[in-house]
Short mmCIF file of C-alpha atoms (C1' of nucleotides) in Angstrom, two decimals:
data_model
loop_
_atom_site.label_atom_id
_atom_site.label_comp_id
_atom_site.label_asym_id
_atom_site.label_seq_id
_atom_site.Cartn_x
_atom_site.Cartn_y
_atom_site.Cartn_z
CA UNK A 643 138.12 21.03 76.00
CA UNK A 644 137.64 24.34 77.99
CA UNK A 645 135.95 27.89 77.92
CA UNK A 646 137.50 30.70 76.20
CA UNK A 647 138.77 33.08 78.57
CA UNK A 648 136.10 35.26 77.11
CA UNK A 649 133.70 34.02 79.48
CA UNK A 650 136.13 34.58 82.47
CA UNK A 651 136.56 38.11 81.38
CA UNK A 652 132.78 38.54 80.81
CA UNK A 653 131.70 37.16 84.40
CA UNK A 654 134.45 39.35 86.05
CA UNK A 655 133.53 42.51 83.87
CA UNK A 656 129.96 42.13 84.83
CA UNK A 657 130.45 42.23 88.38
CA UNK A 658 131.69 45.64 88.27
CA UNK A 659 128.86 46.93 86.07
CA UNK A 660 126.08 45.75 89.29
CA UNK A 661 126.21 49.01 90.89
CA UNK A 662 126.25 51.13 88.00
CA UNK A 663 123.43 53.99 87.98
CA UNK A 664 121.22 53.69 84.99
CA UNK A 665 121.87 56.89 84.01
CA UNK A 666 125.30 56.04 83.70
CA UNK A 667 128.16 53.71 82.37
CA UNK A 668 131.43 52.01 82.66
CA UNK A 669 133.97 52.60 79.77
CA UNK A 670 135.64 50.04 78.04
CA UNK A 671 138.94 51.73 78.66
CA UNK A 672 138.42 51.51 82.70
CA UNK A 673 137.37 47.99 82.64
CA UNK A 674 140.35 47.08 80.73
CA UNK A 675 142.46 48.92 82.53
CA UNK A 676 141.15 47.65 86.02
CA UNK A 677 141.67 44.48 85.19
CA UNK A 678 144.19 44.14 82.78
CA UNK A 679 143.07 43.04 79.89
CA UNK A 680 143.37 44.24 76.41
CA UNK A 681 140.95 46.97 75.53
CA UNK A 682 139.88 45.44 71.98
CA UNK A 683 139.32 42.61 72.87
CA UNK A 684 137.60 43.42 75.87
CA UNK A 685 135.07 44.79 74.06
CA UNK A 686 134.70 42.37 71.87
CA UNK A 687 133.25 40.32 74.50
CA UNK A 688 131.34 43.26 76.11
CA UNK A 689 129.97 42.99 72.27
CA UNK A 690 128.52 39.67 72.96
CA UNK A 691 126.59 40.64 75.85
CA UNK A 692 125.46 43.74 74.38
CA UNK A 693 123.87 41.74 71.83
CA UNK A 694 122.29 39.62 73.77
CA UNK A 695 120.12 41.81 75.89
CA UNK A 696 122.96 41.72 79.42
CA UNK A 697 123.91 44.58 78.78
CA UNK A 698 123.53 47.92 77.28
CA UNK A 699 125.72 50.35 75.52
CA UNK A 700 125.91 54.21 75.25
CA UNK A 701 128.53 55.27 72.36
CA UNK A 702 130.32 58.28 72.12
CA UNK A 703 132.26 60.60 74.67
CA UNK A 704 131.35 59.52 78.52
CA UNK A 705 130.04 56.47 76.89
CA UNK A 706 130.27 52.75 77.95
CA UNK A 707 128.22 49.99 79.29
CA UNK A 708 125.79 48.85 82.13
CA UNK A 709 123.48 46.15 82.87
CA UNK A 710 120.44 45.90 80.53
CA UNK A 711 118.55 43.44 83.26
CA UNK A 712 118.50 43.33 86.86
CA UNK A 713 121.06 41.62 88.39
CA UNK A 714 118.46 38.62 89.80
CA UNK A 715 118.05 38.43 85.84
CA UNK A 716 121.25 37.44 84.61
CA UNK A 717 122.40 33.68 85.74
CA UNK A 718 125.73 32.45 84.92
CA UNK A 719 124.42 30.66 81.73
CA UNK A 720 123.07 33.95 80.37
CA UNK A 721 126.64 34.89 80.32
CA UNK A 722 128.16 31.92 78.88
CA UNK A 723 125.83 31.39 75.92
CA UNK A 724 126.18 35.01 75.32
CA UNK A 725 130.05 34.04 74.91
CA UNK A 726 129.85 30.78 73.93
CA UNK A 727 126.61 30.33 71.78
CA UNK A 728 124.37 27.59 71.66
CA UNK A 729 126.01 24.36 70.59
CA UNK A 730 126.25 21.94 72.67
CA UNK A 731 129.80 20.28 73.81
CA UNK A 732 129.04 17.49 72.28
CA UNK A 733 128.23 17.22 68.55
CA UNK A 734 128.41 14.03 67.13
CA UNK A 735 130.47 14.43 63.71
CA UNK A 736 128.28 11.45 62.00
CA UNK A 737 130.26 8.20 62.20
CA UNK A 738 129.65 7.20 58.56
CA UNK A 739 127.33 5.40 56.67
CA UNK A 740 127.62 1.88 58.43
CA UNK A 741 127.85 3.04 61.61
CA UNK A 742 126.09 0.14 63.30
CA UNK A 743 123.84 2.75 65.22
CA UNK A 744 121.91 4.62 62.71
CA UNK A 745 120.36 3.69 59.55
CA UNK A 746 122.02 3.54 56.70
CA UNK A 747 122.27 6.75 54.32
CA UNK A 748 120.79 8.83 56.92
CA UNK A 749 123.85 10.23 58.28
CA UNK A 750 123.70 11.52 62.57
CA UNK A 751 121.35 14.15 61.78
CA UNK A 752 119.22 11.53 63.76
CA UNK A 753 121.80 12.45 66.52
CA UNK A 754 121.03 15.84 66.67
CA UNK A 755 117.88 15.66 66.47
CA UNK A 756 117.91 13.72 69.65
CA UNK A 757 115.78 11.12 68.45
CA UNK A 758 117.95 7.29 68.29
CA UNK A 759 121.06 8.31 69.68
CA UNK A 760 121.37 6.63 72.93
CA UNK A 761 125.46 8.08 73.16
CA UNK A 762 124.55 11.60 72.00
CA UNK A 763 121.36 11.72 73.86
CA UNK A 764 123.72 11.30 77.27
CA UNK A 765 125.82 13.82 76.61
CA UNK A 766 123.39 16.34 76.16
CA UNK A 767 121.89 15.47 78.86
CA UNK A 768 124.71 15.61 80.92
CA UNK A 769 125.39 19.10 79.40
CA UNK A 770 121.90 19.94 80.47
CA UNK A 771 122.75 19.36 84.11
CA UNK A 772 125.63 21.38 84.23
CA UNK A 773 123.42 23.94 82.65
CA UNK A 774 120.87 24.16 85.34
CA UNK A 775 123.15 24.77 87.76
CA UNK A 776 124.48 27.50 85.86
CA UNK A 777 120.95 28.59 85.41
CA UNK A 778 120.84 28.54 88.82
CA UNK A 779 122.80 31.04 90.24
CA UNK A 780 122.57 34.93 88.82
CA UNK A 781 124.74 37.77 88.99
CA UNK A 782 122.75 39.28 91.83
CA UNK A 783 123.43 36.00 94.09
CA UNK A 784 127.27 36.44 92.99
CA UNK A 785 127.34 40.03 94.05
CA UNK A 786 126.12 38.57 97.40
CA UNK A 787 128.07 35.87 98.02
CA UNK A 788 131.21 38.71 96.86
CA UNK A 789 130.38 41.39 99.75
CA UNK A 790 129.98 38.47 102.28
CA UNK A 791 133.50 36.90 101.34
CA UNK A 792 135.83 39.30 100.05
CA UNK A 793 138.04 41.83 102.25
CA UNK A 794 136.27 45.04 102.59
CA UNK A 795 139.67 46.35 101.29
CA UNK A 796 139.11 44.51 97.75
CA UNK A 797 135.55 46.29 97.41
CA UNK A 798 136.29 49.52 98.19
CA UNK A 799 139.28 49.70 95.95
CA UNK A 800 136.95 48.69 93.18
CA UNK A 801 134.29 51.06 93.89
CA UNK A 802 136.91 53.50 93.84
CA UNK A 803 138.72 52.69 90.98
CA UNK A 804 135.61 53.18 89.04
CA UNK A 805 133.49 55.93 90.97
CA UNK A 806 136.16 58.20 90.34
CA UNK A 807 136.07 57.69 86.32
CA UNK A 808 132.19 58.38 86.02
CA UNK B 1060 133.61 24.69 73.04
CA UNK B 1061 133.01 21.45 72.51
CA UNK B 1062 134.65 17.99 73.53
CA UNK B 1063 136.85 16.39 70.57
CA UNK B 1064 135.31 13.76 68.32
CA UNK B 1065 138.37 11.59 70.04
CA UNK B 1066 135.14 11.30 72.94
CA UNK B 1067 132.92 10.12 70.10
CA UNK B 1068 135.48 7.69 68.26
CA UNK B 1069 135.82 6.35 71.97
CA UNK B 1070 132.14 5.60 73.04
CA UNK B 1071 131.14 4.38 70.11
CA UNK B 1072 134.31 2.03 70.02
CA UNK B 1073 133.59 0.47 73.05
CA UNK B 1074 130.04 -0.43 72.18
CA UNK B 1075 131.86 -3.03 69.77
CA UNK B 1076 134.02 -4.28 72.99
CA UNK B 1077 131.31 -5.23 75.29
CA UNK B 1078 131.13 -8.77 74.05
CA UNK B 1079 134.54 -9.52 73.14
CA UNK B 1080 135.83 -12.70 75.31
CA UNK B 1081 138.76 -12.24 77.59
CA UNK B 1082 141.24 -14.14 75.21
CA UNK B 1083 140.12 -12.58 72.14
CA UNK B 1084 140.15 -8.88 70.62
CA UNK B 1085 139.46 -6.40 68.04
CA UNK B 1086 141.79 -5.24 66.16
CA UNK B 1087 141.74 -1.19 65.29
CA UNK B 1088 141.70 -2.18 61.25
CA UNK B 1089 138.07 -3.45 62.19
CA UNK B 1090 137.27 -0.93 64.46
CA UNK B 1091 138.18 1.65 62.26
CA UNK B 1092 136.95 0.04 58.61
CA UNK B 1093 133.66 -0.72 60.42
CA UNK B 1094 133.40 2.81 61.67
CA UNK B 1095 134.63 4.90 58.75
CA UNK B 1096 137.45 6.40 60.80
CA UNK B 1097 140.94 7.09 60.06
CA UNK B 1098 142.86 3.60 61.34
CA UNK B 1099 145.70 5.68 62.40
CA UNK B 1100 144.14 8.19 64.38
CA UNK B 1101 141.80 6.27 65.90
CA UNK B 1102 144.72 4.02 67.54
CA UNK B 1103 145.85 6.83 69.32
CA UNK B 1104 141.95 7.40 70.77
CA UNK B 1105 142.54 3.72 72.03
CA UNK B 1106 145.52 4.17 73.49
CA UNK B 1107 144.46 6.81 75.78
CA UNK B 1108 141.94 4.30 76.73
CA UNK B 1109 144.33 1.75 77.15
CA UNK B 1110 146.60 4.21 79.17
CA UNK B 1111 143.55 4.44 81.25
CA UNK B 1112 142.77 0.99 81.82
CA UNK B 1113 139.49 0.85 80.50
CA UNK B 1114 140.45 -1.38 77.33
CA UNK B 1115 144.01 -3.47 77.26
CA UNK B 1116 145.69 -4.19 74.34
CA UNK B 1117 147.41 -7.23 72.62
CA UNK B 1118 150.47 -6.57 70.46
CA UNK B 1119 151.48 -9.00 67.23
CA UNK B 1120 149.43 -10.56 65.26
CA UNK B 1121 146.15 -11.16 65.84
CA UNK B 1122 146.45 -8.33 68.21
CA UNK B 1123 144.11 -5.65 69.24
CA UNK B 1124 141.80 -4.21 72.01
CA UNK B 1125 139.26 -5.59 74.35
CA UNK B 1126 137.95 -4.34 77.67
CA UNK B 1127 140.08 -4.40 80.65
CA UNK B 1128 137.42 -3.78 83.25
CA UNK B 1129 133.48 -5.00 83.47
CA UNK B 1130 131.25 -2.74 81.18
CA UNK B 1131 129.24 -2.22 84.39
CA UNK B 1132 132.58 -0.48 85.65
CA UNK B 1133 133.00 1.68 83.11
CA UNK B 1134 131.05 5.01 83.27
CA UNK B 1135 130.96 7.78 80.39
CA UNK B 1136 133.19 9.74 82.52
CA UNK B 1137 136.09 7.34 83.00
CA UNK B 1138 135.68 7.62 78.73
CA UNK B 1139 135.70 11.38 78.54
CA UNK B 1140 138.38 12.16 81.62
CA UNK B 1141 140.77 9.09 79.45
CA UNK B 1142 140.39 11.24 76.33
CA UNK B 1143 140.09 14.68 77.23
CA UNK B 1144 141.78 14.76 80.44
CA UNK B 1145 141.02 16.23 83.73
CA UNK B 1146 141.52 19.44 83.49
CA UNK B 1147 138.31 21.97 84.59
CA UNK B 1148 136.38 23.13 81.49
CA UNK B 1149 136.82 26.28 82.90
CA UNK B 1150 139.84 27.44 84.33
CA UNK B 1151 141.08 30.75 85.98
CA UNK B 1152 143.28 32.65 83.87
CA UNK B 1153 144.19 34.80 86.36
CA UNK B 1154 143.15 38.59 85.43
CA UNK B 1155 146.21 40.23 87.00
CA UNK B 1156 147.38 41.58 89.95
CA UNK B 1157 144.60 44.47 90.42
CA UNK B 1158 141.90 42.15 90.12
CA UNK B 1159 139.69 42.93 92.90
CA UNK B 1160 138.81 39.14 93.44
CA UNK B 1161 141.64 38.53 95.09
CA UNK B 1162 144.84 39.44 97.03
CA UNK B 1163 147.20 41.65 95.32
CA UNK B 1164 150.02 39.70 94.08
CA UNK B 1165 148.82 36.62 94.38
CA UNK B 1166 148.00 35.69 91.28
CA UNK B 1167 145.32 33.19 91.02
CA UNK B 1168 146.74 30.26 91.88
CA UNK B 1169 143.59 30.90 94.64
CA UNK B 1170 141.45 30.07 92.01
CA UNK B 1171 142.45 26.91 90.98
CA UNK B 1172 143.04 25.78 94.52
CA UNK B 1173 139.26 26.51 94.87
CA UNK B 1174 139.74 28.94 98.03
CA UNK B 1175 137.95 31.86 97.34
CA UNK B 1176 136.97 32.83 94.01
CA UNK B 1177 133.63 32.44 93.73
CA UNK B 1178 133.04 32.83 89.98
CA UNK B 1179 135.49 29.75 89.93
CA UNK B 1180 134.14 27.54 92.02
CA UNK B 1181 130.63 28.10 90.62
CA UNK B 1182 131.65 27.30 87.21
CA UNK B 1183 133.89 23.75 88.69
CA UNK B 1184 130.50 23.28 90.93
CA UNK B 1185 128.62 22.86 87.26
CA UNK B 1186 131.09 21.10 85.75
CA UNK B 1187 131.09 18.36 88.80
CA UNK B 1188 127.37 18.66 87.99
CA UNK B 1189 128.03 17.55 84.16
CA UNK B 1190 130.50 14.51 86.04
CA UNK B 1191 128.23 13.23 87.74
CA UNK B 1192 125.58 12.43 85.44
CA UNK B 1193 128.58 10.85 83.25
CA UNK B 1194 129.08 8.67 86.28
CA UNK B 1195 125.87 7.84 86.41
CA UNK B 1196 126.02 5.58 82.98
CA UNK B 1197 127.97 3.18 82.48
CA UNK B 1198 128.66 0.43 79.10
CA UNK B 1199 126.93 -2.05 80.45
CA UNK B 1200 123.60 0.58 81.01
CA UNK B 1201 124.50 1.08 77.07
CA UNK B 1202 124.61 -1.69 75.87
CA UNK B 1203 121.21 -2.70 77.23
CA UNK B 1204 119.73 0.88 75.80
CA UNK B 1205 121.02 0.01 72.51
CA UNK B 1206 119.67 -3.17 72.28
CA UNK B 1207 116.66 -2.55 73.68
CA UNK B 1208 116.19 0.45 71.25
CA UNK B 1209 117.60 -0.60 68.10
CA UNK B 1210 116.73 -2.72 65.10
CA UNK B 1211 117.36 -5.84 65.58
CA UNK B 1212 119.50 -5.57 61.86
CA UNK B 1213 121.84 -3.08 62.90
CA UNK B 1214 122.80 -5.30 65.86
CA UNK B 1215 123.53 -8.07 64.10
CA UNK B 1216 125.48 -6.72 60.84
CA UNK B 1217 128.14 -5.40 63.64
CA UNK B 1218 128.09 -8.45 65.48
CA UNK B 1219 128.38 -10.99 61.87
CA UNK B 1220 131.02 -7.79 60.98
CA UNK B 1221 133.47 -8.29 64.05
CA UNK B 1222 132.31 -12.24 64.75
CA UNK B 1223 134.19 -12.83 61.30
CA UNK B 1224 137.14 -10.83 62.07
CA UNK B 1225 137.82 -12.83 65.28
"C1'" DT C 527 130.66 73.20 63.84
"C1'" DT C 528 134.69 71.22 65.10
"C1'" DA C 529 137.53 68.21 67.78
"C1'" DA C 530 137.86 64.62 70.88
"C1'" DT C 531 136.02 60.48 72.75
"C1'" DC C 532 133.89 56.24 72.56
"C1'" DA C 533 131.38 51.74 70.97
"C1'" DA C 534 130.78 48.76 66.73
"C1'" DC C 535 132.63 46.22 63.21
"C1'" DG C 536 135.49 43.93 59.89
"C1'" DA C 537 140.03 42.47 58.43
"C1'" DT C 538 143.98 40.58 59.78
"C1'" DA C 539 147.69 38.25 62.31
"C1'" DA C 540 149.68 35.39 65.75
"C1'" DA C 541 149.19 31.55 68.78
"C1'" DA C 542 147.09 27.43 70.34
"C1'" DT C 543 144.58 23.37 69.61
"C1'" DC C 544 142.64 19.62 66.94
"C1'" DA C 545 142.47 16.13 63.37
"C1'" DA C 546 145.01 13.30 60.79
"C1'" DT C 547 149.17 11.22 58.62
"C1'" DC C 548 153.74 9.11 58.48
"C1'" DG C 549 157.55 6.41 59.80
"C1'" DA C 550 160.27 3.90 63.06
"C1'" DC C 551 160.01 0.54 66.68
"C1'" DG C 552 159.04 -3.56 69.29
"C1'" DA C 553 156.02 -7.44 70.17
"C1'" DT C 554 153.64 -11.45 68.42
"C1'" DT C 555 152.31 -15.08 65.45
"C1'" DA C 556 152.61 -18.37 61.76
"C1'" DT D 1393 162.13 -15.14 59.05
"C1'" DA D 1394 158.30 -12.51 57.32
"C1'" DA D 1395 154.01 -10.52 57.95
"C1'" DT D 1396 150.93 -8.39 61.18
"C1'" DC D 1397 149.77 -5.26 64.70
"C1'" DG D 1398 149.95 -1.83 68.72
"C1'" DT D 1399 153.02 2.25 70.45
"C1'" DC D 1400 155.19 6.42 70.09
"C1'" DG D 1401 156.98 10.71 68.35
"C1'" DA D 1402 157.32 14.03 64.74
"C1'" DT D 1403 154.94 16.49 61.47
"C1'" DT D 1404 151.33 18.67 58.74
"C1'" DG D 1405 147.10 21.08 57.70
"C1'" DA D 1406 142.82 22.99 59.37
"C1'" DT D 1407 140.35 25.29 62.60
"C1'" DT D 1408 139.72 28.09 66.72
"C1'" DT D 1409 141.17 31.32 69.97
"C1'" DT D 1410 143.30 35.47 71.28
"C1'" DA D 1411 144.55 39.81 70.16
"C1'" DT D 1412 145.46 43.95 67.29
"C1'" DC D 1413 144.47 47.53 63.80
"C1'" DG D 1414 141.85 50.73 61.26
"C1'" DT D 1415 137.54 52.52 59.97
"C1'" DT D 1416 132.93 54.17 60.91
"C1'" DG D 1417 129.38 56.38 63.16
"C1'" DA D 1418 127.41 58.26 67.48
"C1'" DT D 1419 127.88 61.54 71.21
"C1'" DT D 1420 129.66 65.22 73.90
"C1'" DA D 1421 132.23 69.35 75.01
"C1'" DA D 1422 134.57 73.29 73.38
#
DNA sequence: TTAATCAACGATAAAATCAATCGACGATTA
DNA sequence: TAATCGTCGATTGATTTTATCGTTGATTAA
């Protein structure tokens, strides 16, 4: 069980798109290129976002993307139900008919409906916690938490990198 | 992403092994007929548990599984970490060497060693959030839920089922 | 208006993971 | 000794993830 790297890529991409101007954008092509990743598929997650309202995208020439909310507006679940979707971890795959735990012929949509499910009901609960935390902390707060901890060196190169390409 | 239904086959499994005495067991030809679930397939969910010591097993004839440790010992999370392992939902795939996260050339291996990436160790902070709620329940908390919220009918076709298998 | 650049999108392919089966093996019991 | 049962490894098929390719349509600069 684990993310798709999607989300890594997303969370890192985003980071990078905090100082952009609103007048202005960050192309696929540099973000890729910065960090190394593919370009399609890059944007494929950069998709995702789009779509849900993160961020925003300007086609053609001296196109690209940049936040669509202010950074204090976009936590780290934002980001990873963009990528992710909704579902929860834990879906419970209806354990048959006579499945001591459910009445019979009514199949687990009782389970996801979070009604008699003592099992399911605990995972999605613990789901929920993790969550909240995620909820909890935003993109601003990273960018934060980044210029207090990283080597001046590390930011600068960045802003560099990508200053110089819009 | 989403947990395996090996996590489901598991819980609900060791519902049936709360009450089984020290010197008796359930084989997985119950387990499984009483469940729906593939016989073979659902061995290899117990032996991960058995690996784990949460259940022990009894070879030969008359064999099967029973719990190696008091239900009140065993949390959700000891089932989940014997099934799916303990490896961090999400985990730092490194985005190269001009990342701007880190040092150049030196990889991410910071990541996982929880030094300084920050998007890392917020997403293992939520996870450890998701833990310990698991660790917070335990069988024995089941058990009581379940019988405290189910009809009294279900209860007792899977104890006549597995009393008659014994 | 044309050419070049870029995001969006769908189809596809390759790789990884998951669900499930099969067969051989060793242990146990009757 | 024969039948039963858990263990283990190999294998298969299905699904998901990762990544690429090619097309389309929007935008800009020439």
């Amino acid at each position: 069980m684990k993310y798709s790297v999607m989300v890594e890529y997303a969370l890192h991409s985003l980071v990078y798109l905090i100082d952009v101007p609103k007048n202005e954008s960050i192309g696929i092509k540099d973000l890729s290129e910065f960090q190394g990743l593919s370009e399609t598929y890059l944007s494929k997650v950069l998709g995702k976002l789009s779509k849900e309202g993160i961020v925003s995208s300007v086609s053609g020439v001296k196109g690209g993307y940049r936040l669509n909310r202010k950074p204090e507006d976009i936590t780290f679940w934002d980001v990873v139900r963009a990528v992710e979707g909704e579902d929860p971890i834990f879906q419970c795959k209806n354990i048959k008919a006579n499945f001591a735990y459910q009445n019979k012929n009514q199949k687990c949509e009782s389970c996801s409906s979070q009604s008699n499910c003592t099992i399911n009901s605990v995972m999605l609960e613990a789901e929920e916690h993790m969550r909240n935390y995620l909820r909890s902390k935003t993109i601003a707060w990273l960018e934060e938490e980044l210029l207090r901890t990283l080597p001046k060196e590390q930011i600068e190169e960045a802003k560099n990198f990508f200053k110089k390409t819009i």
